[in-house]
Structures are given as C-alpha cells and as structure tokens.
mmCIF file of C-alpha atoms and ligand atoms in Angstrom:
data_model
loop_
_atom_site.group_PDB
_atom_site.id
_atom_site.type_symbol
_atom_site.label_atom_id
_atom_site.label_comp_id
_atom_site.label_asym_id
_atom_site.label_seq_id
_atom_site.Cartn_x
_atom_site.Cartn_y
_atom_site.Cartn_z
ATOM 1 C CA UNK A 1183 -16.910 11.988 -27.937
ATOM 2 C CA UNK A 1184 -13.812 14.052 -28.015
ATOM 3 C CA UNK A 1185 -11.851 11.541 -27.120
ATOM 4 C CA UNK A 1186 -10.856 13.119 -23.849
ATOM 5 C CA UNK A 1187 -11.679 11.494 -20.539
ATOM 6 C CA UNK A 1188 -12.654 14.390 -18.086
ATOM 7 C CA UNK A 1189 -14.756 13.357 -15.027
ATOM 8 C CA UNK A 1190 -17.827 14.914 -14.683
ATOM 9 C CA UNK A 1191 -17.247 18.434 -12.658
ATOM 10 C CA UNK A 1192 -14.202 17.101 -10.595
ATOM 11 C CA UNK A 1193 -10.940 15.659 -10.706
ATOM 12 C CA UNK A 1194 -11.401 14.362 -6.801
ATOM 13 C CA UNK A 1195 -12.475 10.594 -7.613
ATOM 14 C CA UNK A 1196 -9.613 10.626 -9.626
ATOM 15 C CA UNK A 1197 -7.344 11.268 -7.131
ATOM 16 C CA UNK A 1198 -8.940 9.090 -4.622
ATOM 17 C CA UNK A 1199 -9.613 6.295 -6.534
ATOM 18 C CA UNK A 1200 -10.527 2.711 -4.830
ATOM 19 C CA UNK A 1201 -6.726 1.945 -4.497
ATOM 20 C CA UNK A 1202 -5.931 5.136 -2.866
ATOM 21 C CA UNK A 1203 -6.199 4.383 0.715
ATOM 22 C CA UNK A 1204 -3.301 1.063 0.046
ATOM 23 C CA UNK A 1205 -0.945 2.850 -2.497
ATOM 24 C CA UNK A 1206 -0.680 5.553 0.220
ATOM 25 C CA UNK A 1207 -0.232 3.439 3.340
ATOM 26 C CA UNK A 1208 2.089 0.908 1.125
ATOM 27 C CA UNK A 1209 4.338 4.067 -0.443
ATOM 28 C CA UNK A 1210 4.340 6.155 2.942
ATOM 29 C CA UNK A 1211 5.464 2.864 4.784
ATOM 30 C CA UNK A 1212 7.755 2.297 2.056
ATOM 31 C CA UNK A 1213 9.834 5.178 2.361
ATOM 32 C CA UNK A 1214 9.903 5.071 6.307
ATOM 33 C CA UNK A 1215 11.650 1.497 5.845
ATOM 34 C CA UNK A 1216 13.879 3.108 2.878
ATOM 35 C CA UNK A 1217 15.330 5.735 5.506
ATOM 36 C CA UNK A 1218 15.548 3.311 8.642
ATOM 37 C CA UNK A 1219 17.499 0.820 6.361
ATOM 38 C CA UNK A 1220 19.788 3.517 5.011
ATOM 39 C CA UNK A 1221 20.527 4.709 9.169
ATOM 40 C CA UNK A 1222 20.867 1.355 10.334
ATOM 41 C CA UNK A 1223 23.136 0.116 7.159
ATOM 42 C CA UNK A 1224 25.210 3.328 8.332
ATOM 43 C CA UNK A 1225 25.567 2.869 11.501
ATOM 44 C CA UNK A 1226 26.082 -0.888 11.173
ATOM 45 C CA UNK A 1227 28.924 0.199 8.873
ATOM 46 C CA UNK A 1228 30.666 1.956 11.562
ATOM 47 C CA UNK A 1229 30.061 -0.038 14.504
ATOM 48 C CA UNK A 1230 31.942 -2.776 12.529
ATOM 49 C CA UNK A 1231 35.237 -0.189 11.942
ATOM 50 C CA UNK A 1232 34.590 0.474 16.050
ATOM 51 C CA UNK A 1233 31.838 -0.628 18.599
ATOM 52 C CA UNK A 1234 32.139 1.704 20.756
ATOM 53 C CA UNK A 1235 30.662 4.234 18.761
ATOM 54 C CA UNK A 1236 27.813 6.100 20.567
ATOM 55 C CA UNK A 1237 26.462 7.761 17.455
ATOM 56 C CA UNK A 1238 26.940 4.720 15.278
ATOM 57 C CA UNK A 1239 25.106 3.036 18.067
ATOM 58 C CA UNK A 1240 22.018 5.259 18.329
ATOM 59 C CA UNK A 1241 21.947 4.689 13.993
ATOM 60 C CA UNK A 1242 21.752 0.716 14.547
ATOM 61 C CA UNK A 1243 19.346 1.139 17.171
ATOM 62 C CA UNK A 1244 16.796 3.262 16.097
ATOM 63 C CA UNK A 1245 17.251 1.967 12.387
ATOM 64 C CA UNK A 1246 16.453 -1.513 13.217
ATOM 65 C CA UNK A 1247 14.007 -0.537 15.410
ATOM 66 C CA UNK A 1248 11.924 1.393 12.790
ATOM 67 C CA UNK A 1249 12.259 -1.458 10.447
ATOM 68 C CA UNK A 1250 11.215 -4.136 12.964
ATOM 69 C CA UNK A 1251 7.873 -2.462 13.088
ATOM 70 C CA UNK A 1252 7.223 -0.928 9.832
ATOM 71 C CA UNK A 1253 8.202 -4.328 8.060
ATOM 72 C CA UNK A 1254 5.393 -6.017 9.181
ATOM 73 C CA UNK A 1255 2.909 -3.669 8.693
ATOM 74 C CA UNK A 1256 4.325 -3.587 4.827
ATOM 75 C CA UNK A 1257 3.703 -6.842 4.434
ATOM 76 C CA UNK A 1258 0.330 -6.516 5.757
ATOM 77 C CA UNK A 1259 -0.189 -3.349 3.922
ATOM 78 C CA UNK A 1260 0.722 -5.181 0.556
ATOM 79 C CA UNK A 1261 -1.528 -8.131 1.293
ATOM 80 C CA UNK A 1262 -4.417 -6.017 1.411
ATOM 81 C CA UNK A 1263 -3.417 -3.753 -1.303
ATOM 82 C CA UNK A 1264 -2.916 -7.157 -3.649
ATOM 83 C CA UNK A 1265 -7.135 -7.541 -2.662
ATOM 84 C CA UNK A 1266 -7.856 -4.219 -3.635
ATOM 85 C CA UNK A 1267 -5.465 -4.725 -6.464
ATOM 86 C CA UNK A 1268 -7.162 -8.376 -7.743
ATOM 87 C CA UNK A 1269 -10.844 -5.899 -7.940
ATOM 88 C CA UNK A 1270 -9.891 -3.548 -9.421
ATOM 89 C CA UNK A 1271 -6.892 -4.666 -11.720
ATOM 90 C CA UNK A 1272 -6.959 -8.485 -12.375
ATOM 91 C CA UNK A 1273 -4.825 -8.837 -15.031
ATOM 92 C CA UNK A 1274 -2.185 -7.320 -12.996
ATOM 93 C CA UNK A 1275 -2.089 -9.581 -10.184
ATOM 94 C CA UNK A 1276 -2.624 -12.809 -12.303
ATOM 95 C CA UNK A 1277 0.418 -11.887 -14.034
ATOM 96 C CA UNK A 1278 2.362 -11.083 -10.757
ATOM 97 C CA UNK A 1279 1.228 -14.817 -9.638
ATOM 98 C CA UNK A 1280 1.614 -16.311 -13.254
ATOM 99 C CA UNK A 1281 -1.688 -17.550 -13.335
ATOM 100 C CA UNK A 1282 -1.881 -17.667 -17.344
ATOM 101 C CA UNK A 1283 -4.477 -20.579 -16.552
ATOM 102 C CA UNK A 1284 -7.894 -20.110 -14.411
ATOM 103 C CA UNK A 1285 -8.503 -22.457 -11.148
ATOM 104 C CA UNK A 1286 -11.816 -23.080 -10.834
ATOM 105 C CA UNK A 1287 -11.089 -25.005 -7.484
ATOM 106 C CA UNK A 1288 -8.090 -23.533 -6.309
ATOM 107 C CA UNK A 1289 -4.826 -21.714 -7.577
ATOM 108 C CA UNK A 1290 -1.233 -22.872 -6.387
ATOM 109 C CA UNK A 1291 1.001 -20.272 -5.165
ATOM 110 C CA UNK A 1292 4.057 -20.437 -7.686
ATOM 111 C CA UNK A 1293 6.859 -19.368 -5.971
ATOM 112 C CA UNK A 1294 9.683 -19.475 -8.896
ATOM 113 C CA UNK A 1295 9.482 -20.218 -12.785
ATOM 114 C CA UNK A 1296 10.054 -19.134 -15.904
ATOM 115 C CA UNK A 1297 6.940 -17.289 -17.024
ATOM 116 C CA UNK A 1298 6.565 -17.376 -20.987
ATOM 117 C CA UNK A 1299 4.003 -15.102 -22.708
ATOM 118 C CA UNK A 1300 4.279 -16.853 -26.108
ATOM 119 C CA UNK A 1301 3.598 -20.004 -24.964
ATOM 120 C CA UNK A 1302 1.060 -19.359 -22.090
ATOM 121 C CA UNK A 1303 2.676 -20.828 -19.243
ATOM 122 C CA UNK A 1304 5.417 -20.476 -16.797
ATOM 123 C CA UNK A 1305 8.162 -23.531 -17.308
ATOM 124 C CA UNK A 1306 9.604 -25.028 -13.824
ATOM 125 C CA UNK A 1307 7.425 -23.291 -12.162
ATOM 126 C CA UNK A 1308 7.549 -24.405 -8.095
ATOM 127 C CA UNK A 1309 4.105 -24.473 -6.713
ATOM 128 C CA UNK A 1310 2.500 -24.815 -3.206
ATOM 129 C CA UNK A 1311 -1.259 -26.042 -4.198
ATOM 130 C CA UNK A 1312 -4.136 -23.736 -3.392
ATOM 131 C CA UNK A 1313 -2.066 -20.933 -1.415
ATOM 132 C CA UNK A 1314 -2.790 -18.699 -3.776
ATOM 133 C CA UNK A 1315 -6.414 -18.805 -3.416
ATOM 134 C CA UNK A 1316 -5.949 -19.161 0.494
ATOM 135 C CA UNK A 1317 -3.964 -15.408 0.319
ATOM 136 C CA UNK A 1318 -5.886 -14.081 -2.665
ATOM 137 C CA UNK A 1319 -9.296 -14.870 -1.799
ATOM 138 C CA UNK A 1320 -8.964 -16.197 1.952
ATOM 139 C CA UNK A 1321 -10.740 -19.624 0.908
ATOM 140 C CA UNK A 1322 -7.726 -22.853 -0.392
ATOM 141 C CA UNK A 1323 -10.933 -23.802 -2.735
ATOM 142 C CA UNK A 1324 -11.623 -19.851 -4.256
ATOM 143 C CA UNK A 1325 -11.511 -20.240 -8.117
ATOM 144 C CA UNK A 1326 -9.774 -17.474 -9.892
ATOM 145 C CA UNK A 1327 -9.037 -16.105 -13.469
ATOM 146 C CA UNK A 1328 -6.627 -16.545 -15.993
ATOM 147 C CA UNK A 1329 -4.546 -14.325 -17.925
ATOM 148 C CA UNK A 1330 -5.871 -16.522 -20.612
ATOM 149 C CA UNK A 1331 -9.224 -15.014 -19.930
ATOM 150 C CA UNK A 1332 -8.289 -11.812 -21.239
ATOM 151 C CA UNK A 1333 -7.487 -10.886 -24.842
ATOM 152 C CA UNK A 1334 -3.792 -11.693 -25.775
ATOM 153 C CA UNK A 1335 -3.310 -7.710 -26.780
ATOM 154 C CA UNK A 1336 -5.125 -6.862 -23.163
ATOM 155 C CA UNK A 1337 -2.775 -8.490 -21.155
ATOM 156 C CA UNK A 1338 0.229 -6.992 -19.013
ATOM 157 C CA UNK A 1339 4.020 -8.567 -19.737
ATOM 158 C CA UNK A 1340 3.573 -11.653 -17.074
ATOM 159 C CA UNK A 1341 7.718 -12.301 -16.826
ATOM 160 C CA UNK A 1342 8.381 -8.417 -16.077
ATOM 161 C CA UNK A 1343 5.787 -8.342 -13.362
ATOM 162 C CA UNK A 1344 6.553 -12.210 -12.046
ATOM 163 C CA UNK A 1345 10.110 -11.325 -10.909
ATOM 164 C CA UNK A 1346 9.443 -7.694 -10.271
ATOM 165 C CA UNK A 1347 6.649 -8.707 -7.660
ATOM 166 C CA UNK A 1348 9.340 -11.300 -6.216
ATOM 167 C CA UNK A 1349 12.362 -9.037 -5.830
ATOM 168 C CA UNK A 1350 9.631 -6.353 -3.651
ATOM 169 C CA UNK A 1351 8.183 -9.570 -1.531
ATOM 170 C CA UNK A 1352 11.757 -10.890 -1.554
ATOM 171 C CA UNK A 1353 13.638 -7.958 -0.071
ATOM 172 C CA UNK A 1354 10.238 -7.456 2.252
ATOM 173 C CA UNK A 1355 10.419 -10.367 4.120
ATOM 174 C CA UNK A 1356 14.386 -10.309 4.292
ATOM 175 C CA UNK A 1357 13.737 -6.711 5.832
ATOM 176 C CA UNK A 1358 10.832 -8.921 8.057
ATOM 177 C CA UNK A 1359 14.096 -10.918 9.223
ATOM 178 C CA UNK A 1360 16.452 -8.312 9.883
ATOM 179 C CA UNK A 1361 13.939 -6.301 12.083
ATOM 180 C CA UNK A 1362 13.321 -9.919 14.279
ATOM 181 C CA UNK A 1363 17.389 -10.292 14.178
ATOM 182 C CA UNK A 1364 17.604 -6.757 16.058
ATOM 183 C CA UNK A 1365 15.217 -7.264 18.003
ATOM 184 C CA UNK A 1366 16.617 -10.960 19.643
ATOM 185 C CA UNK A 1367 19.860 -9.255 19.703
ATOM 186 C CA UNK A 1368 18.274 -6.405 21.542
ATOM 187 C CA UNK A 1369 16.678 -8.860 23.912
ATOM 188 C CA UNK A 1370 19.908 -10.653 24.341
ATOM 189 C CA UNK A 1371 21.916 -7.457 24.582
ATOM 190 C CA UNK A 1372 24.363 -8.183 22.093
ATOM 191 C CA UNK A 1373 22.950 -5.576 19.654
ATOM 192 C CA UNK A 1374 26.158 -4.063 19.104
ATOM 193 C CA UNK A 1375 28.563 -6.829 19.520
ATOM 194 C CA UNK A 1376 27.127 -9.242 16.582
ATOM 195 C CA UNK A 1377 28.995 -8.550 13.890
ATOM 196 C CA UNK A 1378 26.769 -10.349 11.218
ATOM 197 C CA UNK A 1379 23.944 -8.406 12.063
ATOM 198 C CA UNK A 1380 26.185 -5.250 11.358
ATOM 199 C CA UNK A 1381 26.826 -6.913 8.275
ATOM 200 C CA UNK A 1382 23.411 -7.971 7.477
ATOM 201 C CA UNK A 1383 21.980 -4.262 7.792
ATOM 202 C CA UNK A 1384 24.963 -2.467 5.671
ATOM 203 C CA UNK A 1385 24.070 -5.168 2.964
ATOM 204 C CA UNK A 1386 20.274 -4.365 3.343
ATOM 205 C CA UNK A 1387 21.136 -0.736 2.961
ATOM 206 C CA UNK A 1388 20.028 -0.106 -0.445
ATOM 207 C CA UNK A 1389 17.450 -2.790 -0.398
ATOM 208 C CA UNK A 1390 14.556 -0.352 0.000
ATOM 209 C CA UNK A 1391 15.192 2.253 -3.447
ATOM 210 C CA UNK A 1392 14.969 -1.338 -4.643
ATOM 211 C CA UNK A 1393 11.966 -2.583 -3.156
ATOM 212 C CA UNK A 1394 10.332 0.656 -3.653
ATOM 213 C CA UNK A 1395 11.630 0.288 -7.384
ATOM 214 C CA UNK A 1396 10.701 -3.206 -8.207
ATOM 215 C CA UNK A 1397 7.131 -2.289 -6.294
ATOM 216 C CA UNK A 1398 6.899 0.963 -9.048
ATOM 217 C CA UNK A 1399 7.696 -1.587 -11.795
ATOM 218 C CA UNK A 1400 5.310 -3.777 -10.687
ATOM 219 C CA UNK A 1401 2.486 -1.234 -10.670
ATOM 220 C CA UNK A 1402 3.126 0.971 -13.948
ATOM 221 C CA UNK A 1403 3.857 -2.399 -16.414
ATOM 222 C CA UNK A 1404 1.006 -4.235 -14.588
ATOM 223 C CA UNK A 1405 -1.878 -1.425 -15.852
ATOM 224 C CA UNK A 1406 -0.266 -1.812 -19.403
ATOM 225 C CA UNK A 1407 -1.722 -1.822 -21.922
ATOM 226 C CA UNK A 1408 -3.809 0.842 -20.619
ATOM 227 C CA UNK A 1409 -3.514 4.165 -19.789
ATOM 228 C CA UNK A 1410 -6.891 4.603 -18.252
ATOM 229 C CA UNK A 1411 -7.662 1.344 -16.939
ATOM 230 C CA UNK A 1412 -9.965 -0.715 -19.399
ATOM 231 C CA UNK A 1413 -11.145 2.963 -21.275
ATOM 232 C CA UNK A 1414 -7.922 4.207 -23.519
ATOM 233 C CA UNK A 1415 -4.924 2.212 -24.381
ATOM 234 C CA UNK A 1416 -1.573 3.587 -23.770
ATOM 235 C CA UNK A 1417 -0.753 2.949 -27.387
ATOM 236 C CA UNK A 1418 -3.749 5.748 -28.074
ATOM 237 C CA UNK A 1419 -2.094 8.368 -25.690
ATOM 238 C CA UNK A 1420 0.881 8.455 -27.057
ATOM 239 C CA UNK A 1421 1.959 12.857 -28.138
ATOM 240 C CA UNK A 1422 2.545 12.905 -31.756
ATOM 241 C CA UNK A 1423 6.184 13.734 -31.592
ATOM 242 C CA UNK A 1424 8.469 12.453 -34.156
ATOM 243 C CA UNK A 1425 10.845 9.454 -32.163
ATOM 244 C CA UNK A 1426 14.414 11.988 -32.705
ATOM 245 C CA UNK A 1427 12.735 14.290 -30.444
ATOM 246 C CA UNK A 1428 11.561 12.320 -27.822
ATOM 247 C CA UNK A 1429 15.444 10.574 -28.303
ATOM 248 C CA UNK A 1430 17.257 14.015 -27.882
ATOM 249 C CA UNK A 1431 14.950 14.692 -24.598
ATOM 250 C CA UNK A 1432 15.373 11.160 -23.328
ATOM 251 C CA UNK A 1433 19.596 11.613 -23.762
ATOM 252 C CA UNK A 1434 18.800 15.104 -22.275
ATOM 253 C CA UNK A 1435 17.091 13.911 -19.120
ATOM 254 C CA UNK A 1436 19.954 11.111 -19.217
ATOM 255 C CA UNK A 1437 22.839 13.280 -18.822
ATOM 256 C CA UNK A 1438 21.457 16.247 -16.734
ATOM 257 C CA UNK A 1439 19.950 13.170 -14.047
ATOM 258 C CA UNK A 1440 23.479 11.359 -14.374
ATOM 259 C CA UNK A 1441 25.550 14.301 -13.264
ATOM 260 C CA UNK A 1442 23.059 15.719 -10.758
ATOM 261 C CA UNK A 1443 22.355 12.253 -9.044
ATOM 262 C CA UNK A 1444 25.590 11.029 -9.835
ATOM 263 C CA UNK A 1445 27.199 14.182 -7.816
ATOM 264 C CA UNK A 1446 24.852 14.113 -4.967
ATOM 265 C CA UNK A 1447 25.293 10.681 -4.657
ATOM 266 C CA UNK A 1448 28.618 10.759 -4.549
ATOM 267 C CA UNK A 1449 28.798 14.060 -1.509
ATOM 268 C CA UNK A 1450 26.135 11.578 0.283
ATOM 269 C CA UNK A 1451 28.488 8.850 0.417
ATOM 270 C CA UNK A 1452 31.276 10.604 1.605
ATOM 271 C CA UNK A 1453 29.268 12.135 4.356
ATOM 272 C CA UNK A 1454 28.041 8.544 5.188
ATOM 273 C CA UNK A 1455 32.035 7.672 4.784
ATOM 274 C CA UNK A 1456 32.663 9.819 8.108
ATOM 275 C CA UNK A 1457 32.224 8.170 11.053
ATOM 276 C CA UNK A 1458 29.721 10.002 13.875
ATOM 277 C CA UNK A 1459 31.901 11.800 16.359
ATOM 278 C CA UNK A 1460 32.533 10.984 19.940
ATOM 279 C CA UNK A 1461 30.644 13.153 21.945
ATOM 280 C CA UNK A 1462 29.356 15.499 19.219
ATOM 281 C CA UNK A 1463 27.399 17.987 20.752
ATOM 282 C CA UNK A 1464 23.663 18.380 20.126
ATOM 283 C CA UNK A 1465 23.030 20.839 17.362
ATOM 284 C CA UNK A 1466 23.194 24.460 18.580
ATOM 285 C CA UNK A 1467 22.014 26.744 15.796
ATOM 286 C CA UNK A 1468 18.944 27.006 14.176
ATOM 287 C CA UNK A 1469 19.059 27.085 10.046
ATOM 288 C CA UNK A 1470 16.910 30.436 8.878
ATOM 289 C CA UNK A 1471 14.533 29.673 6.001
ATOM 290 C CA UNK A 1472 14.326 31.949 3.407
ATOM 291 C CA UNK A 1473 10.618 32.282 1.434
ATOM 292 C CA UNK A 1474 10.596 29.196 -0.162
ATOM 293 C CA UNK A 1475 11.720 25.828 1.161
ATOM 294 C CA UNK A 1476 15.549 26.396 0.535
ATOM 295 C CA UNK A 1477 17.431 26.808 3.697
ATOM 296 C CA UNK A 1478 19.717 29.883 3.518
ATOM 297 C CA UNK A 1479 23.282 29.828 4.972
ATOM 298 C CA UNK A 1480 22.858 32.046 7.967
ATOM 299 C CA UNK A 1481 22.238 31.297 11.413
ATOM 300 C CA UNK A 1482 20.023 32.795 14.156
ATOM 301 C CA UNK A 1483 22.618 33.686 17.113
ATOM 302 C CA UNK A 1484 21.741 30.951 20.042
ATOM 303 C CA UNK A 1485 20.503 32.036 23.331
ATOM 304 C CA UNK A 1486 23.870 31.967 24.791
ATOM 305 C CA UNK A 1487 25.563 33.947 21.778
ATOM 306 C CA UNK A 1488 23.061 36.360 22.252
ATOM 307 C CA UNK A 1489 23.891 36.985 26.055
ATOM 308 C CA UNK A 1490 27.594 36.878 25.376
HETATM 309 C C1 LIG B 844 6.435 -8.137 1.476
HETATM 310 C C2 LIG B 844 5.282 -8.012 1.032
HETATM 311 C C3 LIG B 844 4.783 -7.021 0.023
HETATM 312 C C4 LIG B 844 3.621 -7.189 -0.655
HETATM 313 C C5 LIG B 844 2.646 -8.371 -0.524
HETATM 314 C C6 LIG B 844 3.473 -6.055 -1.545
HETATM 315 C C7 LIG B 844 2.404 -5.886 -2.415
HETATM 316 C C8 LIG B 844 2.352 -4.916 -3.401
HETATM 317 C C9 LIG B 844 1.425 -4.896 -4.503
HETATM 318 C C10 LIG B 844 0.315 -5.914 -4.714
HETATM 319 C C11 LIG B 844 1.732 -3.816 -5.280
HETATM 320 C C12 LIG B 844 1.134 -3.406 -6.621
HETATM 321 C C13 LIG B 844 -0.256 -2.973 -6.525
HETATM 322 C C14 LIG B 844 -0.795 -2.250 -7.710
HETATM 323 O O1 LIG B 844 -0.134 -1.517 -8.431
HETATM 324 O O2 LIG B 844 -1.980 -2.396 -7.932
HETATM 325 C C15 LIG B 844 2.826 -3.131 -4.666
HETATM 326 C C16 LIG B 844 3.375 -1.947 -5.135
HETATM 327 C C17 LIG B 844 4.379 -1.263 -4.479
HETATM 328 N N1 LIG B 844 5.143 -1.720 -3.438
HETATM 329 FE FE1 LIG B 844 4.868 -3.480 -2.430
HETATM 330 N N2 LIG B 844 4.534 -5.209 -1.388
HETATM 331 C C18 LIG B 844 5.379 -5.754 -0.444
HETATM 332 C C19 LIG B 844 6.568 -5.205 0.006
HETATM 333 C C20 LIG B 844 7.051 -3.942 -0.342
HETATM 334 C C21 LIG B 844 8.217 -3.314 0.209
HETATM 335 C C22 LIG B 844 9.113 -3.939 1.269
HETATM 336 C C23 LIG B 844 8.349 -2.084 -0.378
HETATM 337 C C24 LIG B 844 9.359 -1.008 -0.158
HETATM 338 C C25 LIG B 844 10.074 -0.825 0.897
HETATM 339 C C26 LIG B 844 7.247 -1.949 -1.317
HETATM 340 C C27 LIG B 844 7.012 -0.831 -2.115
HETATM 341 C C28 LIG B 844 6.049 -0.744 -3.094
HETATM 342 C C29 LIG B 844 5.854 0.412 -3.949
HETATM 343 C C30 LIG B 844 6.631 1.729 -3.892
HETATM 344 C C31 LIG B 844 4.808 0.092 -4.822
HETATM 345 C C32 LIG B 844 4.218 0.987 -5.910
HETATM 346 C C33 LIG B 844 2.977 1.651 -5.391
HETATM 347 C C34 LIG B 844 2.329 2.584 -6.392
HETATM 348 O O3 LIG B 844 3.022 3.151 -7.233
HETATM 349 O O4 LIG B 844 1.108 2.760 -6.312
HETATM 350 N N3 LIG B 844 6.484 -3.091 -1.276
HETATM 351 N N4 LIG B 844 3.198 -3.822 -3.536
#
C-alpha cells in the first residue's frame, strides 16, 4: 500500500530465495575456474619461453588440474540451476533457448540463430528436435512455454540473453576440453612438452571474467523487466534523479574505475610478465595484519632471525 515491498518481519527469505542454493554453487565454482585458468594460462605462458621451468610447471599442473574437476561440476551446476531457473523465472530461460513459440510435444534445442524480438522468431536458427525438452524437463516429449505466452512489454530482450547464454556454455565446455586435454597429457606424461596445450591454456586465460561476465549478463537482463520478479517493474524503481546527474556519476565511476583497474591491471601483468624463479625459496616471512584486512609492510622476524 506504500508501494514498498518489505517482507513480513525478515529480510532472510530474501536472501535465501529458491535459487540460492545454484547461484552460490554456480558463482563459487565460477571463480575457482576463473583463478585456475588465470595460473595455468601463466604458467603455460612460461613453459612455452622454457620447459624446464619448475615453478611454471607446478602453475600448469595444478591449474589444469583444478579446472579438470571444477569444469564439470559447472556444467552440472548450471544444468540444475537452468531447472531451478525455468520455475522460478520462465521467461528468462525461454529467451536464453529462443523459444518465442510454445512446444506442446517437444522443444528443439537451437543451437545458433538470429533471434528477432520484432518479429517473434529466431531466423537460421540450427535446431536438434526435442533436446531441449530432454535437458529442460528430462522427457524429449515435455511441452514447454513460449515467450509468446507472456505479454510483449513482460518479456526479457531474447537476442541479448541468446548469445550471452552461448558465450558462458561456449567457453564452459571449451574449459570441459582443456581440463580432459591435461589430463591425457598427464596420463601420457607429456604435460609439459605439448606445446598446444601451453597454448590452449594461455588463450583460455581470460576466458573465465568472461564466462563469469556473459553468465552476469545473462542473469540481470533475463529478470528484466522486473525488478522484483513479477511484483514491481524496473521501470517503477527507477530514483527520481534528473538524467545529467546520473551522466556526471556514470563518467565519474568511468574514469575513477578506468585508472584504478586500468593501473592494477597493468602492475598484474607485469608481475605475470616475470617468469617464476629457479629454485625460489619457499616464503620465509610472515606478513603482520594490521586491524582491518590491509596487510601492513612489516614483517615478524622468522624463527631463525630471531636466534641469530
Ligand atoms: C557450461 C554450462 C553452463 C550452464 C548450463 C550454465 C547455466 C547458467 C544459467 C542457467 C544461469 C542463469 C540463471 C539465472 O539467472 O537464473 C547462469 C548464470 C551464471 N553463470 Fe553459468 N552456466 C554454465 C557455465 C558457466 C561458466 C563456465 C561460468 C564461469 C566460469 C559461469 C558463470 C555464471 C555466472 C557468474 C552466472 C550469474 C549468476 C548470478 O548472478 O546469480 N557459468 N549460468
């Protein structure tokens, strides 16, 4: 009646929603992969300037490793959160499939096209009959929904979502291939001595921020147009600040984000730049914390500084 949506005595089933339990799992297992394809692209990096590397060595290792388990538990981890998703959020996934027509006996799975939200369908599209129903609802004969169920100003953009969804199960699966490709190199022992799978994992380096961001896109334009799903339209939470303010904060957050990023990118990559040194001995000295979570620049004296 105030037009504010406050749950009754607690914010808790808020935060632990129905989709909880996947977006946590699917995130969490998203940013393991992120870091294990950023070691591995490093140390594959190296090990092709010199294979003898030890350090560079241990990178590839463990970094192809951790992906060759954690990618197929994404990909599990996103099939189930795409259930959880289809309950709870239809629209979304029927525009991440480009379903703009319902099934009744069975939905193809359309693996490319050219989804088109002003004329209701998605042009070229390549299909593979009833394997969408088959992953969707477990059953090649399942009917499901259209987008053309739902009111033409209650649908999500299909083409953003379409290709967004791809690029995430795209760069999944190739992650799904480099984690086998260590592995039979592993078995066959020529881990470090296959220069295309060096090659494979510095080019599969970034591929995580982008999985991770294509899999944000995917979930944030897929709710629209709602802010609180099927209660209050984003279009009716919007502040009532005139559009040069939220312009000069937007160019604010531009440049202050550009330089900050754009520096610690930068002293990232030139620590990534140095190659891991022969022999470099184990860390000796413990960083002091100071109250907060900053480390501080001095050093507790190690056991044997101590005694000397
Ligand atoms: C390969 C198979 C994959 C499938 C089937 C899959 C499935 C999904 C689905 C259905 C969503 C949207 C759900 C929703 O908003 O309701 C999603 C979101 C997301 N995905 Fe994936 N995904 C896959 C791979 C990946 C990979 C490889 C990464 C990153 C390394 C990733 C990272 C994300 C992230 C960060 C989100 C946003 C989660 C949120 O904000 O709640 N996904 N995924």
């Amino acid at each position: 009646a105030q037009g504010q949506f406050v749950p009754a005595g607690s914010w808790l089933p808020i935060i632990f929603n129905p989709s909880f339990p996947y977006r946590l799992t699917h995130t969490v297992i998203a940013a393991f992969l992120t870091t294990a394809l950023v070691v591995a692209g490093v140390g594959g990096w190296h090990l092709l300037r010199d294979r003898a590397n030890l350090g560079a060595r241990k990178m590839l290792a463990m970094g192809l490793g951790m992906v060759a388990v954690m990618a197929p538990l994404q990909i599990l981890a996103g099939d189930e959160h795409g259930l959880n998703t289809l309950e709870h959020q239809p629209a979304k996934v029927l525009a991440m499939e480009g379903h703009y027509d319902a099934h009744p006996d069975g939905a193809p799975l359309i693996l490319f096209g050219l989804p088109s939200d002003r004329d209701e369908r998605v042009r070229y599209a390549v299909e593979i009959p009833r394997l969408s129903s088959l992953i969707l609802r477990h059953d090649p004969d399942a009917p499901l929904p259209g987008l053309k169920d739902f009111a033409r100003d209650r649908r999500p953009p299909a083409a953003i979502l379409f290709w967004s969804f791809r690029i995430m199960v795209g760069l999944g699966l190739a992650m799904l291939m480099l984690g086998v490709w260590g592995l039979w190199a592993r078995w066959r022992r020529r881990l470090y001595d296959t220069p295309w799978l060096h090659r494979a994992a510095v080019a599969m380096g970034p591929a995580g921020f982008v999985a991770v961001l294509a899999g944000w896109i995917t979930t944030e334009v897929g709710r629209q147009p709602w802010v609180i799903y099927g209660h209050m339209l984003t279009a009716d939470a919007r502040s009532p600040i005139a559009a040069p303010a939220v312009a000069t904060s937007l160019a604010a957050f531009v440049v202050v984000y550009f330089a900050v990023f754009g520096l610690g990118v930068l002293y990232v990559l030139r620590l990534i730049a140095k190659p891991p040194e022969a022999h470099e001995a184990e860390p000796r000295r413990t960083p002091r914390h100071a109250a907060g979570i900053t480390p501080v620049a001095t050093f507790e004296p190690t056991n044997r500084e101590k005694d000397a």
